[in-house]
Amino acid sequence: MTRDSGSDPAPPADRLDRGVVWLWRLQALIGAVVALVAGRALAGALHGAPAVLVTIVPPVVGLLAAVVWPELRWRRWRIEVREAELDVRHGAFTVRRTLVPMRRVQHVDSSADVLERLFGLATVTVHTAGGAIGLPGLRDARAGRLARRIAELARVDD
């Protein structure tokens, strides 16, 4: 269930690990490099101002996204596991608050892709019949504890 953040009581208390900012920056930089390569390839087929734009705009936007966006995302992300629900707040410009009742949790898993492992981070994904919510940017040990805690609370509620 998602609620309007204006009507909610205290926000969730726990933050993601600070290292996720650097992970998100690296991901944005990789995207900027891909955009630069694609822009260069496209610029060969174009002439004049459009060629300059497809060469310059993607990396500039990518660099700005790598500097500003990850910090803003990290400041907004909050998680709190309560006995009856998982409370998650996230979003950089549009802040979304999601409450997942423990009785609705079907299963929980954790994963770490190559870049996450580079930073010692993992993502916990909580699955319900209505979908899933990922909790990124957690230290490996914390991700394991969080996944176990949510699974335990979900079993108790059943």
Short mmCIF file of C-alpha atoms in Angstrom, two decimals:
data_model
loop_
_atom_site.label_atom_id
_atom_site.label_comp_id
_atom_site.label_asym_id
_atom_site.label_seq_id
_atom_site.Cartn_x
_atom_site.Cartn_y
_atom_site.Cartn_z
CA MET A 1 0.00 0.00 0.00
CA THR A 2 1.31 3.47 -0.84
CA ARG A 3 0.21 6.47 1.15
CA ASP A 4 0.57 10.20 0.59
CA SER A 5 3.59 11.25 2.67
CA GLY A 6 1.75 14.36 3.91
CA SER A 7 -0.62 12.30 6.04
CA ASP A 8 1.93 9.89 7.50
CA PRO A 9 3.32 9.92 11.01
CA ALA A 10 7.07 9.78 11.62
CA PRO A 11 9.10 8.67 8.61
CA PRO A 12 11.03 5.40 8.63
CA ALA A 13 14.25 5.76 10.60
CA ASP A 14 16.93 3.61 8.93
CA ARG A 15 19.07 4.83 6.04
CA LEU A 16 20.80 2.89 3.32
CA ASP A 17 24.55 2.43 3.59
CA ARG A 18 26.43 5.54 2.46
CA GLY A 19 28.43 3.42 0.00
CA VAL A 20 25.37 3.16 -2.24
CA VAL A 21 25.96 6.78 -3.29
CA TRP A 22 29.24 5.72 -4.92
CA LEU A 23 27.57 2.71 -6.51
CA TRP A 24 24.87 4.91 -8.01
CA ARG A 25 27.54 7.38 -9.20
CA LEU A 26 29.46 4.61 -10.92
CA GLN A 27 26.26 3.34 -12.56
CA ALA A 28 25.48 6.88 -13.79
CA LEU A 29 29.01 7.29 -15.14
CA ILE A 30 28.74 3.99 -17.01
CA GLY A 31 25.47 5.25 -18.50
CA ALA A 32 27.18 8.53 -19.47
CA VAL A 33 29.98 6.64 -21.24
CA VAL A 34 27.44 4.52 -23.14
CA ALA A 35 25.54 7.71 -24.09
CA LEU A 36 28.79 9.34 -25.21
CA VAL A 37 29.69 6.39 -27.45
CA ALA A 38 26.17 6.28 -28.91
CA GLY A 39 26.21 10.06 -29.41
CA ARG A 40 29.56 9.89 -31.19
CA ALA A 41 28.27 7.13 -33.46
CA LEU A 42 25.11 9.11 -34.23
CA ALA A 43 27.08 12.33 -34.76
CA GLY A 44 28.83 10.69 -37.72
CA ALA A 45 25.49 10.53 -39.54
CA LEU A 46 24.49 14.08 -38.59
CA HIS A 47 25.98 17.47 -39.44
CA GLY A 48 26.14 20.85 -37.74
CA ALA A 49 24.32 21.64 -34.50
CA PRO A 50 22.55 18.27 -34.17
CA ALA A 51 25.92 16.47 -34.35
CA VAL A 52 27.34 18.73 -31.64
CA LEU A 53 24.27 18.25 -29.44
CA VAL A 54 24.29 14.43 -29.59
CA THR A 55 28.00 14.50 -28.77
CA ILE A 56 27.91 16.99 -25.87
CA VAL A 57 24.50 16.73 -24.18
CA PRO A 58 24.49 13.03 -23.12
CA PRO A 59 27.81 13.10 -21.21
CA VAL A 60 27.04 16.46 -19.59
CA VAL A 61 23.63 15.20 -18.41
CA GLY A 62 25.27 11.93 -17.31
CA LEU A 63 27.89 13.76 -15.26
CA LEU A 64 25.27 15.93 -13.59
CA ALA A 65 23.24 12.81 -12.85
CA ALA A 66 26.32 11.17 -11.33
CA VAL A 67 26.99 14.11 -9.02
CA VAL A 68 23.53 15.32 -7.94
CA TRP A 69 21.07 12.43 -8.30
CA PRO A 70 22.75 9.76 -6.10
CA GLU A 71 23.14 12.10 -3.13
CA LEU A 72 19.51 13.20 -3.36
CA ARG A 73 18.31 9.59 -3.67
CA TRP A 74 20.34 8.55 -0.62
CA ARG A 75 18.97 11.42 1.50
CA ARG A 76 15.39 10.36 0.71
CA TRP A 77 15.71 6.58 1.16
CA ARG A 78 14.45 5.31 4.53
CA ILE A 79 13.51 1.83 5.71
CA GLU A 80 11.93 0.61 8.90
CA VAL A 81 10.88 -2.93 9.76
CA ARG A 82 8.06 -3.05 12.27
CA GLU A 83 6.21 -6.09 13.58
CA ALA A 84 3.15 -5.43 11.44
CA GLU A 85 4.68 -3.73 8.39
CA LEU A 86 7.67 -2.74 6.33
CA ASP A 87 7.79 1.04 5.90
CA VAL A 88 9.81 2.33 2.93
CA ARG A 89 10.25 5.91 1.74
CA HIS A 90 12.22 6.65 -1.42
CA GLY A 91 12.50 8.89 -4.46
CA ALA A 92 14.64 11.85 -5.43
CA PHE A 93 12.08 14.38 -6.66
CA THR A 94 8.84 12.47 -6.20
CA VAL A 95 9.02 10.93 -2.75
CA ARG A 96 7.00 7.73 -2.40
CA ARG A 97 6.11 6.01 0.86
CA THR A 98 5.17 2.34 0.76
CA LEU A 99 3.80 0.27 3.63
CA VAL A 100 3.96 -3.48 3.13
CA PRO A 101 1.89 -5.42 5.68
CA MET A 102 3.90 -8.39 6.98
CA ARG A 103 0.91 -10.67 6.49
CA ARG A 104 1.16 -9.96 2.73
CA VAL A 105 4.84 -10.91 2.39
CA GLN A 106 5.22 -14.14 0.39
CA HIS A 107 8.98 -14.43 0.33
CA VAL A 108 12.18 -12.42 0.73
CA ASP A 109 15.43 -12.75 -1.14
CA SER A 110 18.72 -10.94 -1.34
CA SER A 111 21.05 -10.47 -4.26
CA ALA A 112 24.21 -8.62 -5.21
CA ASP A 113 25.24 -7.90 -8.77
CA VAL A 114 28.86 -7.38 -9.83
CA LEU A 115 28.93 -3.67 -9.00
CA GLU A 116 27.15 -4.14 -5.67
CA ARG A 117 29.69 -6.79 -4.68
CA LEU A 118 32.49 -4.34 -5.58
CA PHE A 119 31.11 -2.03 -2.88
CA GLY A 120 30.18 -4.80 -0.41
CA LEU A 121 26.48 -4.09 -0.86
CA ALA A 122 23.38 -6.15 -1.53
CA THR A 123 19.69 -5.66 -2.32
CA VAL A 124 16.88 -7.28 -0.35
CA THR A 125 13.69 -7.84 -2.33
CA VAL A 126 10.38 -8.32 -0.53
CA HIS A 127 7.76 -10.13 -2.65
CA THR A 128 3.99 -9.92 -2.21
CA ALA A 129 1.11 -11.02 -4.41
CA GLY A 130 0.91 -7.44 -5.67
CA GLY A 131 4.56 -7.13 -6.69
CA ALA A 132 7.93 -6.62 -5.11
CA ILE A 133 9.91 -3.84 -3.49
CA GLY A 134 13.68 -3.74 -3.57
CA LEU A 135 15.75 -2.37 -0.72
CA PRO A 136 19.13 -1.51 -2.27
CA GLY A 137 22.35 -0.28 -0.76
CA LEU A 138 22.60 -2.53 2.28
CA ARG A 139 25.87 -3.94 3.59
CA ASP A 140 26.00 -7.72 3.02
CA ALA A 141 25.61 -8.63 6.71
CA ARG A 142 22.80 -6.10 7.25
CA ALA A 143 20.99 -7.40 4.15
CA GLY A 144 21.08 -10.93 5.55
CA ARG A 145 19.78 -9.81 8.96
CA LEU A 146 17.05 -7.70 7.38
CA ALA A 147 15.88 -10.50 5.07
CA ARG A 148 15.76 -12.96 7.99
CA ARG A 149 13.89 -10.49 10.21
CA ILE A 150 11.25 -9.76 7.56
CA ALA A 151 10.83 -13.48 6.85
CA GLU A 152 10.41 -14.22 10.58
CA LEU A 153 7.83 -11.45 11.03
CA ALA A 154 5.93 -12.59 7.94
CA ARG A 155 5.70 -16.15 9.31
CA VAL A 156 4.53 -14.98 12.71
CA ASP A 157 1.68 -12.96 11.16
CA ASP A 158 0.43 -15.99 9.22
#
